mmCIF file of C-alpha atoms and ligand atoms in Angstrom:
data_model
loop_
_atom_site.group_PDB
_atom_site.id
_atom_site.type_symbol
_atom_site.label_atom_id
_atom_site.label_comp_id
_atom_site.label_asym_id
_atom_site.label_seq_id
_atom_site.Cartn_x
_atom_site.Cartn_y
_atom_site.Cartn_z
ATOM 1 C CA MET A 1 -16.148 -19.943 34.514
ATOM 2 C CA LYS A 2 -19.960 -20.099 35.536
ATOM 3 C CA ASP A 3 -21.815 -23.017 35.383
ATOM 4 C CA ASN A 4 -25.280 -22.667 34.797
ATOM 5 C CA ASN A 5 -28.728 -23.258 32.906
ATOM 6 C CA ASN A 6 -28.661 -20.953 30.850
ATOM 7 C CA GLY A 7 -24.941 -21.624 28.928
ATOM 8 C CA ASP A 8 -22.919 -19.042 30.476
ATOM 9 C CA ASP A 9 -19.439 -19.430 29.693
ATOM 10 C CA LYS A 10 -16.297 -16.953 30.907
ATOM 11 C CA THR A 11 -17.129 -14.798 28.471
ATOM 12 C CA GLY A 12 -20.052 -13.380 30.522
ATOM 13 C CA PHE A 13 -21.900 -13.785 26.761
ATOM 14 C CA SER A 14 -24.505 -16.976 26.256
ATOM 15 C CA ARG A 15 -24.645 -19.911 23.512
ATOM 16 C CA ARG A 16 -27.229 -18.194 22.222
ATOM 17 C CA GLN A 17 -25.466 -14.776 22.044
ATOM 18 C CA MET A 18 -22.158 -16.434 20.665
ATOM 19 C CA LEU A 19 -24.113 -18.690 17.696
ATOM 20 C CA SER A 20 -25.881 -15.351 16.677
ATOM 21 C CA PHE A 21 -22.782 -13.456 16.770
ATOM 22 C CA SER A 22 -20.759 -16.086 14.697
ATOM 23 C CA LEU A 23 -23.862 -15.849 12.630
ATOM 24 C CA ALA A 24 -23.076 -11.944 12.157
ATOM 25 C CA ALA A 25 -20.028 -12.814 11.081
ATOM 26 C CA GLY A 26 -20.475 -15.208 8.626
ATOM 27 C CA VAL A 27 -22.728 -13.612 6.950
ATOM 28 C CA ALA A 28 -20.938 -10.071 6.924
ATOM 29 C CA ALA A 29 -17.571 -11.963 6.194
ATOM 30 C CA GLY A 30 -20.025 -13.687 3.042
ATOM 31 C CA THR A 31 -21.201 -10.121 1.686
ATOM 32 C CA GLY A 32 -17.498 -8.803 1.970
ATOM 33 C CA VAL A 33 -16.610 -11.633 0.087
ATOM 34 C CA ALA A 34 -18.814 -11.507 -3.189
ATOM 35 C CA SER A 35 -19.208 -7.674 -3.199
ATOM 36 C CA GLU A 36 -15.529 -7.704 -4.155
ATOM 37 C CA ALA A 37 -15.847 -10.712 -6.111
ATOM 38 C CA ASN A 38 -18.631 -8.070 -8.259
ATOM 39 C CA SER A 39 -16.499 -5.552 -8.378
ATOM 40 C CA GLU A 40 -13.271 -7.545 -10.315
ATOM 41 C CA PRO A 41 -13.276 -7.280 -13.920
ATOM 42 C CA SER A 42 -14.050 -10.030 -15.445
ATOM 43 C CA PRO A 43 -10.936 -12.619 -16.519
ATOM 44 C CA SER A 44 -11.709 -11.795 -20.286
ATOM 45 C CA ASP A 45 -12.084 -8.126 -19.538
ATOM 46 C CA THR A 46 -8.488 -7.331 -19.156
ATOM 47 C CA LYS A 47 -6.947 -4.947 -21.085
ATOM 48 C CA VAL A 48 -5.253 -6.981 -24.031
ATOM 49 C CA PRO A 49 -2.394 -5.509 -26.473
ATOM 50 C CA GLU A 50 -3.774 -3.692 -29.984
ATOM 51 C CA LEU A 51 -2.394 -6.036 -33.095
ATOM 52 C CA GLU A 52 -2.206 -4.771 -36.708
ATOM 53 C CA ILE A 53 -2.978 -8.526 -38.576
ATOM 54 C CA GLY A 54 -3.502 -7.121 -42.200
ATOM 55 C CA LYS A 55 -4.730 -4.428 -45.089
ATOM 56 C CA LEU A 56 -8.370 -4.910 -45.410
ATOM 57 C CA ASP A 57 -8.176 -4.323 -49.256
ATOM 58 C CA GLU A 58 -5.424 -7.520 -49.192
ATOM 59 C CA ILE A 59 -7.898 -9.835 -47.273
ATOM 60 C CA LYS A 60 -10.174 -11.301 -49.436
ATOM 61 C CA PRO A 61 -13.594 -13.571 -49.049
ATOM 62 C CA GLY A 62 -12.199 -16.742 -48.369
ATOM 63 C CA ALA A 63 -8.797 -15.283 -46.874
ATOM 64 C CA VAL A 64 -7.398 -16.798 -43.804
ATOM 65 C CA VAL A 65 -4.454 -15.268 -41.536
ATOM 66 C CA GLU A 66 -2.968 -17.324 -38.492
ATOM 67 C CA PHE A 67 -1.850 -14.668 -36.016
ATOM 68 C CA ASP A 68 -1.038 -14.978 -31.768
ATOM 69 C CA TYR A 69 -3.065 -12.925 -30.004
ATOM 70 C CA PRO A 70 -3.114 -11.685 -27.553
ATOM 71 C CA ASP A 71 0.588 -12.876 -26.846
ATOM 72 C CA ASP A 72 2.879 -15.238 -28.731
ATOM 73 C CA ASP A 73 1.823 -18.737 -26.417
ATOM 74 C CA SER A 74 -2.097 -17.621 -27.993
ATOM 75 C CA PRO A 75 -2.900 -19.159 -31.655
ATOM 76 C CA ALA A 76 -6.237 -17.291 -33.046
ATOM 77 C CA ILE A 77 -7.331 -16.897 -36.881
ATOM 78 C CA LEU A 78 -8.869 -14.461 -38.987
ATOM 79 C CA LEU A 79 -11.470 -15.376 -41.458
ATOM 80 C CA ARG A 80 -12.576 -13.261 -44.376
ATOM 81 C CA LEU A 81 -15.980 -15.221 -44.528
ATOM 82 C CA ASN A 82 -18.221 -14.637 -48.194
ATOM 83 C CA GLY A 83 -21.788 -13.414 -46.325
ATOM 84 C CA PRO A 84 -21.903 -11.464 -43.143
ATOM 85 C CA ALA A 85 -21.062 -13.130 -39.751
ATOM 86 C CA GLU A 86 -21.694 -11.946 -36.006
ATOM 87 C CA GLY A 87 -19.604 -9.866 -34.715
ATOM 88 C CA GLY A 88 -17.784 -9.317 -38.082
ATOM 89 C CA VAL A 89 -15.997 -6.218 -39.191
ATOM 90 C CA GLY A 90 -15.366 -4.613 -42.624
ATOM 91 C CA PRO A 91 -17.958 -3.475 -45.498
ATOM 92 C CA ASP A 92 -19.902 -6.623 -45.467
ATOM 93 C CA GLN A 93 -19.234 -7.717 -41.876
ATOM 94 C CA SER A 94 -17.891 -10.768 -42.532
ATOM 95 C CA ILE A 95 -14.542 -10.281 -41.183
ATOM 96 C CA VAL A 96 -14.128 -12.627 -38.147
ATOM 97 C CA ALA A 97 -11.343 -13.863 -35.874
ATOM 98 C CA PHE A 98 -10.922 -16.775 -32.576
ATOM 99 C CA SER A 99 -9.280 -18.125 -30.423
ATOM 100 C CA ARG A 100 -7.578 -21.246 -32.611
ATOM 101 C CA LEU A 101 -7.390 -23.370 -28.824
ATOM 102 C CA CYS A 102 -10.442 -25.883 -28.863
ATOM 103 C CA THR A 103 -12.728 -25.566 -24.965
ATOM 104 C CA HIS A 104 -12.542 -28.748 -24.600
ATOM 105 C CA LYS A 105 -8.873 -29.453 -23.974
ATOM 106 C CA GLY A 106 -7.201 -26.811 -26.411
ATOM 107 C CA CYS A 107 -6.171 -28.806 -28.909
ATOM 108 C CA PRO A 108 -5.443 -25.582 -31.670
ATOM 109 C CA LEU A 109 -8.120 -26.183 -34.181
ATOM 110 C CA ASP A 110 -8.088 -26.697 -38.325
ATOM 111 C CA TRP A 111 -10.205 -24.387 -40.874
ATOM 112 C CA ASN A 112 -12.622 -26.029 -43.042
ATOM 113 C CA ALA A 113 -13.347 -24.303 -45.873
ATOM 114 C CA GLU A 114 -15.546 -26.874 -47.483
ATOM 115 C CA GLN A 115 -17.905 -27.454 -43.929
ATOM 116 C CA LYS A 116 -17.073 -23.507 -43.312
ATOM 117 C CA MET A 117 -16.636 -24.567 -39.551
ATOM 118 C CA LEU A 118 -13.590 -24.377 -37.604
ATOM 119 C CA ILE A 119 -12.514 -28.709 -36.261
ATOM 120 C CA CYS A 120 -10.748 -29.770 -33.619
ATOM 121 C CA PRO A 121 -8.135 -32.161 -34.974
ATOM 122 C CA CYS A 122 -8.557 -33.880 -31.115
ATOM 123 C CA HIS A 123 -12.218 -35.008 -30.553
ATOM 124 C CA TRP A 124 -13.462 -33.405 -33.540
ATOM 125 C CA SER A 125 -15.494 -30.609 -31.403
ATOM 126 C CA SER A 126 -17.248 -28.256 -34.669
ATOM 127 C CA PHE A 127 -17.590 -24.131 -33.762
ATOM 128 C CA ASP A 128 -19.511 -22.131 -36.984
ATOM 129 C CA PRO A 129 -17.547 -18.988 -37.127
ATOM 130 C CA ALA A 130 -20.438 -17.077 -38.833
ATOM 131 C CA LEU A 131 -22.190 -17.378 -35.122
ATOM 132 C CA LYS A 132 -19.789 -16.196 -33.055
ATOM 133 C CA GLY A 133 -17.827 -19.587 -32.687
ATOM 134 C CA ARG A 134 -20.696 -21.157 -31.355
ATOM 135 C CA MET A 135 -19.989 -24.958 -31.064
ATOM 136 C CA ILE A 136 -22.320 -26.903 -33.234
ATOM 137 C CA ILE A 137 -21.244 -30.127 -32.734
ATOM 138 C CA GLY A 138 -17.930 -31.741 -30.351
ATOM 139 C CA GLN A 139 -17.314 -32.760 -26.342
ATOM 140 C CA ALA A 140 -16.497 -29.368 -25.466
ATOM 141 C CA SER A 141 -19.134 -26.844 -23.781
ATOM 142 C CA GLN A 142 -18.528 -23.557 -24.750
ATOM 143 C CA GLY A 143 -17.823 -21.561 -27.748
ATOM 144 C CA LEU A 144 -14.734 -19.748 -29.202
ATOM 145 C CA PRO A 145 -13.445 -16.840 -27.707
ATOM 146 C CA GLN A 146 -13.994 -13.919 -29.996
ATOM 147 C CA ILE A 147 -11.261 -11.667 -31.508
ATOM 148 C CA THR A 148 -12.460 -8.149 -31.501
ATOM 149 C CA LEU A 149 -11.200 -6.447 -34.633
ATOM 150 C CA ARG A 150 -11.386 -3.238 -35.521
ATOM 151 C CA ILE A 151 -10.300 -1.673 -38.882
ATOM 152 C CA SER A 152 -8.279 2.261 -38.812
ATOM 153 C CA GLU A 153 -6.805 2.925 -41.829
ATOM 154 C CA GLY A 154 -7.764 0.647 -43.876
ATOM 155 C CA ASN A 155 -5.583 -1.833 -41.220
ATOM 156 C CA ILE A 156 -7.555 -4.369 -39.511
ATOM 157 C CA ARG A 157 -7.188 -5.027 -35.658
ATOM 158 C CA ALA A 158 -7.270 -6.913 -32.918
ATOM 159 C CA VAL A 159 -8.106 -5.014 -30.428
ATOM 160 C CA GLY A 160 -9.160 -7.118 -27.587
ATOM 161 C CA VAL A 161 -10.672 -11.085 -26.650
ATOM 162 C CA GLU A 162 -14.407 -11.416 -26.194
ATOM 163 C CA GLY A 163 -13.959 -14.208 -23.392
ATOM 164 C CA LEU A 164 -11.653 -16.567 -21.685
ATOM 165 C CA ILE A 165 -9.343 -18.504 -24.114
ATOM 166 C CA TYR A 166 -8.404 -22.309 -22.903
ATOM 167 C CA GLY A 167 -6.787 -23.158 -20.415
ATOM 168 C CA ARG A 168 -5.648 -19.310 -18.530
ATOM 169 C CA TYR A 169 -7.674 -17.695 -16.054
ATOM 170 C CA THR A 170 -7.119 -13.955 -17.222
ATOM 171 C CA ASN A 171 -6.059 -13.508 -21.184
ATOM 172 C CA ILE A 172 -2.407 -12.031 -20.005
ATOM 173 C CA LEU A 173 -0.479 -13.939 -18.887
HETATM 174 S S1 FES B 201 -9.592 -30.713 -27.835
HETATM 175 FE FE1 FES B 201 -11.152 -30.604 -29.354
HETATM 176 S S2 FES B 201 -12.946 -31.615 -28.941
HETATM 177 FE FE2 FES B 201 -11.493 -32.273 -27.778
#
């Protein structure tokens, strides 16, 4: 092993050269991880099954339909409001659906027709279904995942989830 003032060791590289190699390797590894992460689909983009929820002509203004989506462990709710809603479908864009699991700690939400809000019985977070499930007040830090709806041949179908359902790292377990 060399022992001189420029720090060469038995590899034949100086400390400065070794430091440069380490930094370059770290940058390359970091770049690789970042580009790999960017190329992966978001957990909430995971392909989910289609589910028929009901017939359009049977779901009148004020209707409430509870269902499970995208699987049996994921309670959801469809609402036909009395006017247009963000992301709504149907003749007056008033039909919307959301995960019923509160984004704070996962309690199932209740629909309060008088207040026109989905309200959590645990800590009272309130979500507005006319505004894409936006949280209006409460402990949660984000809005509700909205179920993507499509109307086909008079049937209302769930075809996707926009956002990540509480407690999951991907919407399909
Ligand atoms: S679990 Fe809903 S506000 Fe806390």
